[in-house]
Coordinates of C-alpha atoms in Angstrom, one line a residue:
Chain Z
X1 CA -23.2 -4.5 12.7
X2 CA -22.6 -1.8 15.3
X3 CA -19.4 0.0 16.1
X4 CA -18.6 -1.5 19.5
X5 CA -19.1 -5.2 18.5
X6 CA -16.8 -3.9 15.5
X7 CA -14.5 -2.8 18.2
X8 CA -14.4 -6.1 20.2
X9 CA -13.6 -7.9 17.3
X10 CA -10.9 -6.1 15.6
X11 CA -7.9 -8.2 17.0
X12 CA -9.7 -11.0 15.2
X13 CA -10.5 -9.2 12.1
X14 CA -7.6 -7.4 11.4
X15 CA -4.7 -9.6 13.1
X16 CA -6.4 -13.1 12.9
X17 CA -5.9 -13.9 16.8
X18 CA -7.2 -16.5 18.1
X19 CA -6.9 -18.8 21.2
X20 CA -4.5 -21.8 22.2
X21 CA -5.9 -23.9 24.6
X22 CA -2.2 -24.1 26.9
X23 CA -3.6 -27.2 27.8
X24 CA -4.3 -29.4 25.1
X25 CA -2.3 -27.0 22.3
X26 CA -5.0 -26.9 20.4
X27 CA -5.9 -23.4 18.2
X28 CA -9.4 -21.9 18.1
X29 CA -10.7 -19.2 15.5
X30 CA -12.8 -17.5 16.1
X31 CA -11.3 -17.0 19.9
X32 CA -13.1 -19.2 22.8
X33 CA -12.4 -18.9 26.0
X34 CA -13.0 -22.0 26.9
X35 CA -11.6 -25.1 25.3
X36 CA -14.4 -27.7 24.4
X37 CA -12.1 -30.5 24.8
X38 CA -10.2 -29.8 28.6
X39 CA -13.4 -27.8 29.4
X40 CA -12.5 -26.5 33.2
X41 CA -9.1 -27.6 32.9
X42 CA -8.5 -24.8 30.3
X43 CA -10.2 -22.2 32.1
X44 CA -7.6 -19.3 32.6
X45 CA -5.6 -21.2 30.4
X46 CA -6.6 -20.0 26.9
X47 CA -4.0 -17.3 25.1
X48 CA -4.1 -15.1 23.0
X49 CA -2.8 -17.0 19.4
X50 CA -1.9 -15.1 16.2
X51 CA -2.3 -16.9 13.3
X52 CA 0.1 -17.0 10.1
X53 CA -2.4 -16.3 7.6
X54 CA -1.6 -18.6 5.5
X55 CA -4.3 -21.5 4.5
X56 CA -5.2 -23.9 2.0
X57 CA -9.2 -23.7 0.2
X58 CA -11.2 -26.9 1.9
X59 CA -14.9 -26.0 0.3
X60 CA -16.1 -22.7 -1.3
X61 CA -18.9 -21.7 -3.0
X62 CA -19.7 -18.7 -5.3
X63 CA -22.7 -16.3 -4.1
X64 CA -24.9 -15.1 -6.5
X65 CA -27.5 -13.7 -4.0
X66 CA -26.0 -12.1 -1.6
X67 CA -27.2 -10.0 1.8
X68 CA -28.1 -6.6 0.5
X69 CA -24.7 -5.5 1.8
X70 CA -22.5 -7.3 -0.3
X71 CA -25.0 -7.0 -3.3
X72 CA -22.4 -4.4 -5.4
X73 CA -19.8 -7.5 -5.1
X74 CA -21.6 -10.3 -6.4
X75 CA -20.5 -13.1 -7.8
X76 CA -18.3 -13.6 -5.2
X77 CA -16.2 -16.6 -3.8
X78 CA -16.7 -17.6 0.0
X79 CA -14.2 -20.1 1.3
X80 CA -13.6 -23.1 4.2
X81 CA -10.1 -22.2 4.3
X82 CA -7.8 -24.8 7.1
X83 CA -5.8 -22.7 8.2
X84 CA -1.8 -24.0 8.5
X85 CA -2.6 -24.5 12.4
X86 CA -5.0 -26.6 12.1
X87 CA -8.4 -24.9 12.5
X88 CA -11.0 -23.3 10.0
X89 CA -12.6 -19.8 9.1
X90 CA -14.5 -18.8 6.4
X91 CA -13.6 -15.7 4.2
X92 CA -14.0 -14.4 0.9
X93 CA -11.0 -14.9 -1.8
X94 CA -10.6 -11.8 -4.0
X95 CA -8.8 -11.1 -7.1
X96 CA -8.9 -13.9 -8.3
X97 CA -10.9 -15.4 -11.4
X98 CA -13.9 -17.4 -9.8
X99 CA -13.1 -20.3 -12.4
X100 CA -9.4 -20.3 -10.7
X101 CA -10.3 -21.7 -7.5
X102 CA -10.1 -25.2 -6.1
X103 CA -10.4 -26.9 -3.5
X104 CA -6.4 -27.3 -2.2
X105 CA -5.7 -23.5 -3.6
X106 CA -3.0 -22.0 -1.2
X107 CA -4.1 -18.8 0.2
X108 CA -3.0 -16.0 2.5
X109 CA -5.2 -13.4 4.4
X110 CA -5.1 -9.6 3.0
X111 CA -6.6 -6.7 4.6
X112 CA -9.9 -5.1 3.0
X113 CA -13.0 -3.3 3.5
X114 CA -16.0 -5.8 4.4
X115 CA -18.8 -3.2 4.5
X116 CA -20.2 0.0 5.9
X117 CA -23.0 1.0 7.9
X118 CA -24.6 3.1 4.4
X119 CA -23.0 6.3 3.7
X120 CA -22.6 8.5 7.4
X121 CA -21.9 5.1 9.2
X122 CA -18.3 3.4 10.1
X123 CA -16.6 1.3 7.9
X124 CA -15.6 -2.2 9.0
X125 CA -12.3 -3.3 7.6
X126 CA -11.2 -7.2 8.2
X127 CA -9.7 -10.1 6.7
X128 CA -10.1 -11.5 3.4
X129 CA -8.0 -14.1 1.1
X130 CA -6.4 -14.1 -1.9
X131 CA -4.6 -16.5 -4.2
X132 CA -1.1 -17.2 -3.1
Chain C
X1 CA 22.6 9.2 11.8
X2 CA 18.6 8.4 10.1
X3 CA 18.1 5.9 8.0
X4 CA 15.2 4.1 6.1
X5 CA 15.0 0.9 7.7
X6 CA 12.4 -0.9 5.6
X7 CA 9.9 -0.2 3.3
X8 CA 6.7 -1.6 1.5
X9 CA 4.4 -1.0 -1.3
X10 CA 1.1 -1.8 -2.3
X11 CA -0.8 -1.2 -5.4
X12 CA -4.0 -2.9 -6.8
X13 CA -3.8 -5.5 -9.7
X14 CA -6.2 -3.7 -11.8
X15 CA -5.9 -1.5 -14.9
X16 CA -7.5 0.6 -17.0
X17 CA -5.9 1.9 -19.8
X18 CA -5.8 5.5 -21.3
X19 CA -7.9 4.2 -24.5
X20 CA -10.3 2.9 -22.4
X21 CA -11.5 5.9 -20.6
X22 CA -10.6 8.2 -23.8
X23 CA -12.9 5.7 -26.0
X24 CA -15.5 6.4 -23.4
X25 CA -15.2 10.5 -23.6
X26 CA -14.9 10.7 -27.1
X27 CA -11.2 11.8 -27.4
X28 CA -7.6 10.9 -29.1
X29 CA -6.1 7.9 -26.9
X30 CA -2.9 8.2 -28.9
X31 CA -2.5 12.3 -28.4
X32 CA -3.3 11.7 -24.8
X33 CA -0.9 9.2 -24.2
X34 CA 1.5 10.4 -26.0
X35 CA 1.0 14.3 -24.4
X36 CA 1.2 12.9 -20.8
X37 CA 3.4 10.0 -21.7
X38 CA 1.0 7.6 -19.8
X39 CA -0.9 4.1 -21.1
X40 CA -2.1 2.5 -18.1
X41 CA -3.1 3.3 -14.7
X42 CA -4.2 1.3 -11.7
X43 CA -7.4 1.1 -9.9
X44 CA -8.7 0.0 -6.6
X45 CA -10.9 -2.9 -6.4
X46 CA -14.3 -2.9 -4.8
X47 CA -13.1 -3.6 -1.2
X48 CA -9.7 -1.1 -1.9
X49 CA -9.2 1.7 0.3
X50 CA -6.7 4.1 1.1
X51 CA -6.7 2.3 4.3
X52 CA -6.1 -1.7 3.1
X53 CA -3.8 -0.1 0.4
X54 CA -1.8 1.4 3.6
X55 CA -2.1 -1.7 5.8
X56 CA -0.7 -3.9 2.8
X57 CA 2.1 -1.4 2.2
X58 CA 2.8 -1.0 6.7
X59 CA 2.7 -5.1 6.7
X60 CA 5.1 -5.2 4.5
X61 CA 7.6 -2.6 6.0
X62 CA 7.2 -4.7 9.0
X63 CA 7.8 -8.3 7.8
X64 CA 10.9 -7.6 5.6
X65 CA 12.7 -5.3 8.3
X66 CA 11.7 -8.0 10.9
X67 CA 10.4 -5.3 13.2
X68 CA 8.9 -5.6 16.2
X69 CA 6.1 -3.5 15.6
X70 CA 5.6 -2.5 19.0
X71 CA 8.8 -0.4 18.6
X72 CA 7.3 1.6 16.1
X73 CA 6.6 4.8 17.9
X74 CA 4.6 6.8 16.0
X75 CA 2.9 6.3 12.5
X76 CA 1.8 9.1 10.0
X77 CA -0.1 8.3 6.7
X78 CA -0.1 11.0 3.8
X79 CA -3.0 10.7 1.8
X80 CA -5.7 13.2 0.2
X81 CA -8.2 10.2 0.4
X82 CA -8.7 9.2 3.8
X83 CA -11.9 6.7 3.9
X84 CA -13.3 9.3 6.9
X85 CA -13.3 13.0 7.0
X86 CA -13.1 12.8 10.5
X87 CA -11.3 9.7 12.1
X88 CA -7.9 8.9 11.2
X89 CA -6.4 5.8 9.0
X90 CA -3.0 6.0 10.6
X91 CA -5.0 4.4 13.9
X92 CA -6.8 1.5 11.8
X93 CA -3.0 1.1 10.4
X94 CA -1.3 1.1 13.7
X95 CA -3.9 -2.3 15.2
X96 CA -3.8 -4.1 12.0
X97 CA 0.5 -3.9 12.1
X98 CA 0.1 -4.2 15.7
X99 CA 1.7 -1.2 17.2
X100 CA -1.0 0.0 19.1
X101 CA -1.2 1.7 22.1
X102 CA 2.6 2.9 23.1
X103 CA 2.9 5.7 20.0
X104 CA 1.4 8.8 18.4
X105 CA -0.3 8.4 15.1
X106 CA -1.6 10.9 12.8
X107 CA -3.2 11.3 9.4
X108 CA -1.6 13.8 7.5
X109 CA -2.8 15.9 4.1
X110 CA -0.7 18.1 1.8
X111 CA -1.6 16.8 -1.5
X112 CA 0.6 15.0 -3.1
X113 CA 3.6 15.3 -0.8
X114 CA 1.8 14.3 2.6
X115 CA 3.4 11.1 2.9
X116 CA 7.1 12.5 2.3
X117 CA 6.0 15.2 5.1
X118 CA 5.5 12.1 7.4
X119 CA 8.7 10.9 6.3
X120 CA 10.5 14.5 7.5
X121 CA 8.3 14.1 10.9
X122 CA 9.6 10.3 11.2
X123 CA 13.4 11.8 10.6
X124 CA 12.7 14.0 13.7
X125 CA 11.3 12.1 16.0
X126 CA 13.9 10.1 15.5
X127 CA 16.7 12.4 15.7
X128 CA 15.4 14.0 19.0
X129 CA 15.3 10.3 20.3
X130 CA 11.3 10.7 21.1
X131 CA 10.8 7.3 19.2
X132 CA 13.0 4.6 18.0
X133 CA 11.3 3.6 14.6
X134 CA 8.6 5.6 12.9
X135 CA 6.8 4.7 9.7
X136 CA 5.5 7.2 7.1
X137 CA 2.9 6.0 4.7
X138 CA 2.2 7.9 1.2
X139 CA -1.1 6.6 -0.1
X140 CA -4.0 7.4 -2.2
X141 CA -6.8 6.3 -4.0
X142 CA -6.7 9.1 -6.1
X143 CA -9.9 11.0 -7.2
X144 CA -10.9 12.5 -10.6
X145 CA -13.7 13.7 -12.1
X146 CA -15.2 11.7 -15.2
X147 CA -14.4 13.2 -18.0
X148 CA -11.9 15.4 -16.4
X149 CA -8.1 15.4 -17.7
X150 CA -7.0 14.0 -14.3
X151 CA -9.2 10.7 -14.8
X152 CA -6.3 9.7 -17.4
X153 CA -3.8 9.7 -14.6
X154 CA -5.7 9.7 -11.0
X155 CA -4.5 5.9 -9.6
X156 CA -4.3 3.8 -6.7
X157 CA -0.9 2.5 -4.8
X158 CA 0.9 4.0 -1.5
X159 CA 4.3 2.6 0.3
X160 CA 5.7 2.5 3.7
X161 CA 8.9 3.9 5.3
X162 CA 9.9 2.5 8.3
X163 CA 13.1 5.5 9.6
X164 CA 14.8 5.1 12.8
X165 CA 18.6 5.2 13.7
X166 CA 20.1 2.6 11.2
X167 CA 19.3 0.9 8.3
X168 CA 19.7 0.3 4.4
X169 CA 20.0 3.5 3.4
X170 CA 21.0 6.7 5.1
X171 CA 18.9 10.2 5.3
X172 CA 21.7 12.4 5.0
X173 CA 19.6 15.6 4.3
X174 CA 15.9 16.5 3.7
X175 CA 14.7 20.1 2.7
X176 CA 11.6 21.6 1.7
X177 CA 10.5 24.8 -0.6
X178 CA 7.0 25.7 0.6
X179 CA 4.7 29.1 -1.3
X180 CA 1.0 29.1 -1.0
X181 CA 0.2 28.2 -4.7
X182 CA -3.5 27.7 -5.3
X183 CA -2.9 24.8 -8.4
X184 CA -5.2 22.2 -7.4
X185 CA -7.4 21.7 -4.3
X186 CA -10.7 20.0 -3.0
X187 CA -13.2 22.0 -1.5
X188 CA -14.7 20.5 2.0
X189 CA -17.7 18.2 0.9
X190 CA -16.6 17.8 -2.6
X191 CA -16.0 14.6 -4.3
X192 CA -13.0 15.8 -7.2
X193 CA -10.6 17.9 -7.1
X194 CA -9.8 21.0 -9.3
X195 CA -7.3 22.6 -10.9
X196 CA -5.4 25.8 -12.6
X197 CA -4.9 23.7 -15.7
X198 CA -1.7 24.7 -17.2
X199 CA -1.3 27.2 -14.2
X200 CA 0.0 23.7 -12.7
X201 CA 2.9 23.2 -14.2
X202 CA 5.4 26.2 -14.3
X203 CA 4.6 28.3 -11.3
X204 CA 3.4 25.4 -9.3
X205 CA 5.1 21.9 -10.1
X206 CA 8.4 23.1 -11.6
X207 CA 8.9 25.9 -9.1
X208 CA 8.4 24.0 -6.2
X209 CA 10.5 20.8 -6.9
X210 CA 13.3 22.6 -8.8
X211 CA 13.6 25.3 -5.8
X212 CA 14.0 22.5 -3.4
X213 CA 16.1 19.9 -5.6
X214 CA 18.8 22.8 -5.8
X215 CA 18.2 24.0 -2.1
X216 CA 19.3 20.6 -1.0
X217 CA 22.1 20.4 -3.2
X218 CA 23.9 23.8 -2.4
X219 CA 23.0 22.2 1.3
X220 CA 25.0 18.9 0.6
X221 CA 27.2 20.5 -1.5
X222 CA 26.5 17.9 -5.1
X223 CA 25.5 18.2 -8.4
X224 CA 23.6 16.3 -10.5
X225 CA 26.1 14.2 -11.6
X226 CA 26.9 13.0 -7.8
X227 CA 23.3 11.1 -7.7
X228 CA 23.2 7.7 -9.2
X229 CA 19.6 7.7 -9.1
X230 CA 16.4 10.7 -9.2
X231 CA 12.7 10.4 -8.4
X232 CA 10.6 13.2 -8.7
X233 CA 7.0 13.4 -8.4
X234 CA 4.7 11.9 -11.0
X235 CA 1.8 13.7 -12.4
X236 CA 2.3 12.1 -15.5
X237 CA 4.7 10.7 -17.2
X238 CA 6.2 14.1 -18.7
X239 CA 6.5 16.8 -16.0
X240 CA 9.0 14.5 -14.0
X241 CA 10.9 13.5 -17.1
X242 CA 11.2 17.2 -18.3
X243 CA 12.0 18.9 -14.6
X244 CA 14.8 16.3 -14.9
X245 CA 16.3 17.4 -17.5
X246 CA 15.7 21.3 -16.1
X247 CA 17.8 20.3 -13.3
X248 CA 20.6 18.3 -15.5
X249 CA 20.2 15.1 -14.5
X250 CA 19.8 12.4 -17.4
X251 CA 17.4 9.5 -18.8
X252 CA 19.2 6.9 -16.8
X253 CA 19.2 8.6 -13.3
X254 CA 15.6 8.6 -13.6
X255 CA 14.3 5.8 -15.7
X256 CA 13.8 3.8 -12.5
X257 CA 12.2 5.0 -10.3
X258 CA 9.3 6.2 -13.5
X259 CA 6.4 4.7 -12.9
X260 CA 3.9 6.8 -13.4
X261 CA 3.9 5.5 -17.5
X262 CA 2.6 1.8 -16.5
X263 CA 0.5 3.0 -12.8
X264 CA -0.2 6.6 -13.2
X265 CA 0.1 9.2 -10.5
X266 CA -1.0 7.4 -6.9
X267 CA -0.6 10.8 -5.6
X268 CA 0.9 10.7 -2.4
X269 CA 2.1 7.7 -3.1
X270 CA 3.7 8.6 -6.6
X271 CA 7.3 10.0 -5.0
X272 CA 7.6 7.1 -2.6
X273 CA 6.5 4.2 -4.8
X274 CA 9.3 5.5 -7.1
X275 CA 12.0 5.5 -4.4
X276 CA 10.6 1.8 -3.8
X277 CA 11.7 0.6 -7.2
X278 CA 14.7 2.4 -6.9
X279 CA 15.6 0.8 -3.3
X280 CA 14.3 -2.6 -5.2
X281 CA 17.9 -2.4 -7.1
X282 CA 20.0 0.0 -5.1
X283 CA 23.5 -0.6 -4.7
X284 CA 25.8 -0.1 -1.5
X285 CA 27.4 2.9 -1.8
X286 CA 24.9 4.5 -4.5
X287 CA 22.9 7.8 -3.7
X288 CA 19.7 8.5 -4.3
X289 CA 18.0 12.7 -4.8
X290 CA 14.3 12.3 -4.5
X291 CA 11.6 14.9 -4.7
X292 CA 7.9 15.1 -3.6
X293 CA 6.0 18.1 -4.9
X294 CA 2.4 18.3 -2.9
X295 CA -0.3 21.1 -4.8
X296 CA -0.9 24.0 -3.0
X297 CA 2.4 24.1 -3.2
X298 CA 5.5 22.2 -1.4
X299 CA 8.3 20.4 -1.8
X300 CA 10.4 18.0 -0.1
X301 CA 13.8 16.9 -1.0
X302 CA 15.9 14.2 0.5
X303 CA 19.3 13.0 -0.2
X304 CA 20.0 9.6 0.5
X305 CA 22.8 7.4 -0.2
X306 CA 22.4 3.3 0.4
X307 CA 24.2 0.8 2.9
X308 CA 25.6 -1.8 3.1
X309 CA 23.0 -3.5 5.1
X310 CA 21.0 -3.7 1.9
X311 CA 22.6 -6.7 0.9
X312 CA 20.9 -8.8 3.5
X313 CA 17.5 -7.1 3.0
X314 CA 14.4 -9.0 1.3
X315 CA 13.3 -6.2 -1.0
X316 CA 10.0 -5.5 -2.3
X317 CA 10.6 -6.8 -5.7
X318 CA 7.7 -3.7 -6.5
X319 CA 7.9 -4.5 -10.4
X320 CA 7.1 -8.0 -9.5
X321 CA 3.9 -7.1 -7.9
X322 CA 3.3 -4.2 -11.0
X323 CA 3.2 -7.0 -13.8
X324 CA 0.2 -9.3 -11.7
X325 CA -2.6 -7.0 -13.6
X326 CA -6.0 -7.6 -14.9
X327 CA -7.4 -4.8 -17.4
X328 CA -11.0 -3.6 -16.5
X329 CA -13.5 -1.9 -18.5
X330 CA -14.4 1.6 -17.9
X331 CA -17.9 0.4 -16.5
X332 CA -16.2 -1.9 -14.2
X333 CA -13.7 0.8 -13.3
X334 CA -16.7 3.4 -12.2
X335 CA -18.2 0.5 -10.3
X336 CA -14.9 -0.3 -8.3
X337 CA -14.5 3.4 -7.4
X338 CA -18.1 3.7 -6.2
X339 CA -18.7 6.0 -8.6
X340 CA -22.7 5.0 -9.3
X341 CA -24.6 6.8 -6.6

């Protein structure tokens, strides 16, 4: 990934914060800074938005063939999650059994380790869900 | 006046248990169990760190004190497995709790007792009115080699303090015994620890947290019999049970806060999770002796005695959390540590 796009992201990653378009209310994730909707309207207009964590499962699917990353965690769950404001991310659920999740599971963000760039590079730490 | 403010915990929802890994090396489960008084211990999962164990542990500290995390002036996390060798957790804790830039953070190592160190560094800063809240986090992932005595025991867990001028329980006194013992150390660039063997326990462990438990009493002026509650550090489930007794405190005072039978010994985090499930049940009024002892060799000792303000507190409810658990096998266990190269 590289450290300093690591670095940009990390209020995302870590704190979930996103963007609320002050004109329209409406909350982005991943941040914008632009609202689609008010377009120029919204420009200078978009705050920072942290949200609750808290979410319910829309879709997921279970990965079996991973990126070669993520290959020591397979199977693992990936998940649309809404999130209680309104808009969506995708995140892996953890500890939980696979056969356990459903679609209208409540779940809430935790704090884990994603991956690592091999064994002398940074670690990249982030959001994940589990099981409320 | 310093008081704990708030606190968290954190520790994984797996196990393993002691006749897992002793059906693995060959050996007695029941003489094992039985000799360190252990069964059970936890173990991170494959995304655990000691830095998400720390986070989960600070988030919670924050949330149930309601703080304003920007208050938090400086944050120290005790651990003897930081993720880096060179780059500090306490930073990665400080953004994801969001109390970054205005403080001073630091990662700090002295065994077992680094985090209860952080906690006498909190109680300053405070004091000296450098910072208004500080928060010291004892955590570990601990490390072990297969095969090794220490893999019966070695576990994963750390909790949060958050100390600043008032709050549910009071700091009245903190000392510390301190020799240069060598009982158990890592060498730079080595993946387990070692250790004297039985050369830890009398010269090392006992010394250390009996020298300081009775240090801080002559300071306070109490006896045993004053404290409603003990924690001492928790190797396994023996040594604390039996310097207990050393000392003359009884069964009761330290039943509690014990939790080394059901998690193991977190390391750093083995004092403070303790003093957790004791504050998870704490009374107004009621006092509280706890010990850390850190290899190497140190001690610290506070005496702290509960408020009334923890009536209004949402408490950890740590035992809560203990009984979510899911057993692994000792293949799946290796795999979650990392341990295939």
């Amino acid at each position: 990934m590289g450290v300093a796009r690591y670095w940009r992201e990390i209020p995302a990653r870590y704190n979930l914060i996103g963007k609320k378009c002050q004109v329209c209310g409406k909350i982005y994730f991943p941040p914008r800074s632009i609202c689609p909707t008010c377009r120029r309207k919204s420009i200078g207009k978009m705050e920072d938005y942290k949200l609750s964590g808290k979410g319910t499962v829309e879709s997921y699917t279970i990965i079996y063939t991973p990126p070669p990353e993520f290959s020591d965690k397979v199977p693992y769950a990936i998940a649309l999650i809404r999130m209680d404001e309104g808009c969506y991310l995708t995140g892996q659920i953890v500890d939980c059994d696979l056969e356990e999740i459903h679609i209208g599971m409540r779940v809430k963000a935790c704090f884990r380790r994603i991956q690592e760039d091999g064994k002398r590079g940074a670690i990249y730490y982030g959001y994940k869900f589990r099981k409320v | 006046m310093v008081a704990i403010v708030s606190y968290g915990a954190y520790v994984p929802k797996y196990r393993i248990k002691v006749e897992e890994i002793a059906r693995v090396w060959g050996r007695q489960a029941k003489s094992i169990s039985a000799g360190l008084n252990v069964f059970e211990k936890s173990v991170p999962s494959i995304d655990e760190d000691t830095a998400t164990i720390a986070v989960e542990a600070a988030r919670k500290a924050v949330e149930h004190g309601g703080i304003n995390a920007k208050e938090i002036g400086a944050i120290y996390v005790g651990s003897e497995s930081h993720p880096y060798a060179v780059k500090p957790t306490a930073t990665i804790v400080a953004e994801a709790i969001g109390a970054t830039p205005d403080l001073t953070a630091a990662d700090y190592e002295f065994a077992c007792k680094a985090g209860t160190a952080g906690m006498q560094n909190c109680i300053a800063l405070v004091n000296s009115g450098m910072i208004k809240y500080g928060m010291a986090i004892g955590v570990d992932v601990a490390q072990a080699a297969p095969g090794d005595a220490l893999e019966y025991t070695a576990a994963a867990g750390g909790a949060a303090f958050i100390i600043g001028r008032e709050g549910i329980a009071e700091i009245n006194e903190t000392v510390s015994f301190t020799t240069d013992t060598p009982d158990f150390w890592r060498r730079e660039g080595q993946p387990y620890p070692g250790h004297g063997e039985r050369f830890t326990g009398e010269p090392a462990y006992f010394r250390h947290i009996m020298s300081a438990a009775k240090l801080l009493m002559e300071k306070v002026g109490t006896k045993p019999s004053d404290y409603d509650y003990a924690v001492f550090h928790q190797p396994n489930g023996k040594f604390p049970v039996r310097v207990a007794k050393k000392l003359g405190f009884d069964k009761k005072q330290i039943e509690d806060g014990l939790l080394c039978p059901i998690i193991g010994n977190t390391y750093s985090g083995s004092t403070m999770l303790g003093l957790v499930a004791i504050l998870d049940i704490a009374k107004p009024g009621q006092r509280i002796l706890a010990v850390s002892y850190g290899s190497g060799a140190g001690s610290d000792a506070f005496d702290i005695t509960v408020t009334d303000k923890i009536e209004g507190y949402e408490r950890m409810k740590l035992k809560e959390m203990l009984n979510k658990k899911e057993y692994v096998d000792y293949a799946t266990y290796m795999k979650f540590r990392g341990e295939f190269r």
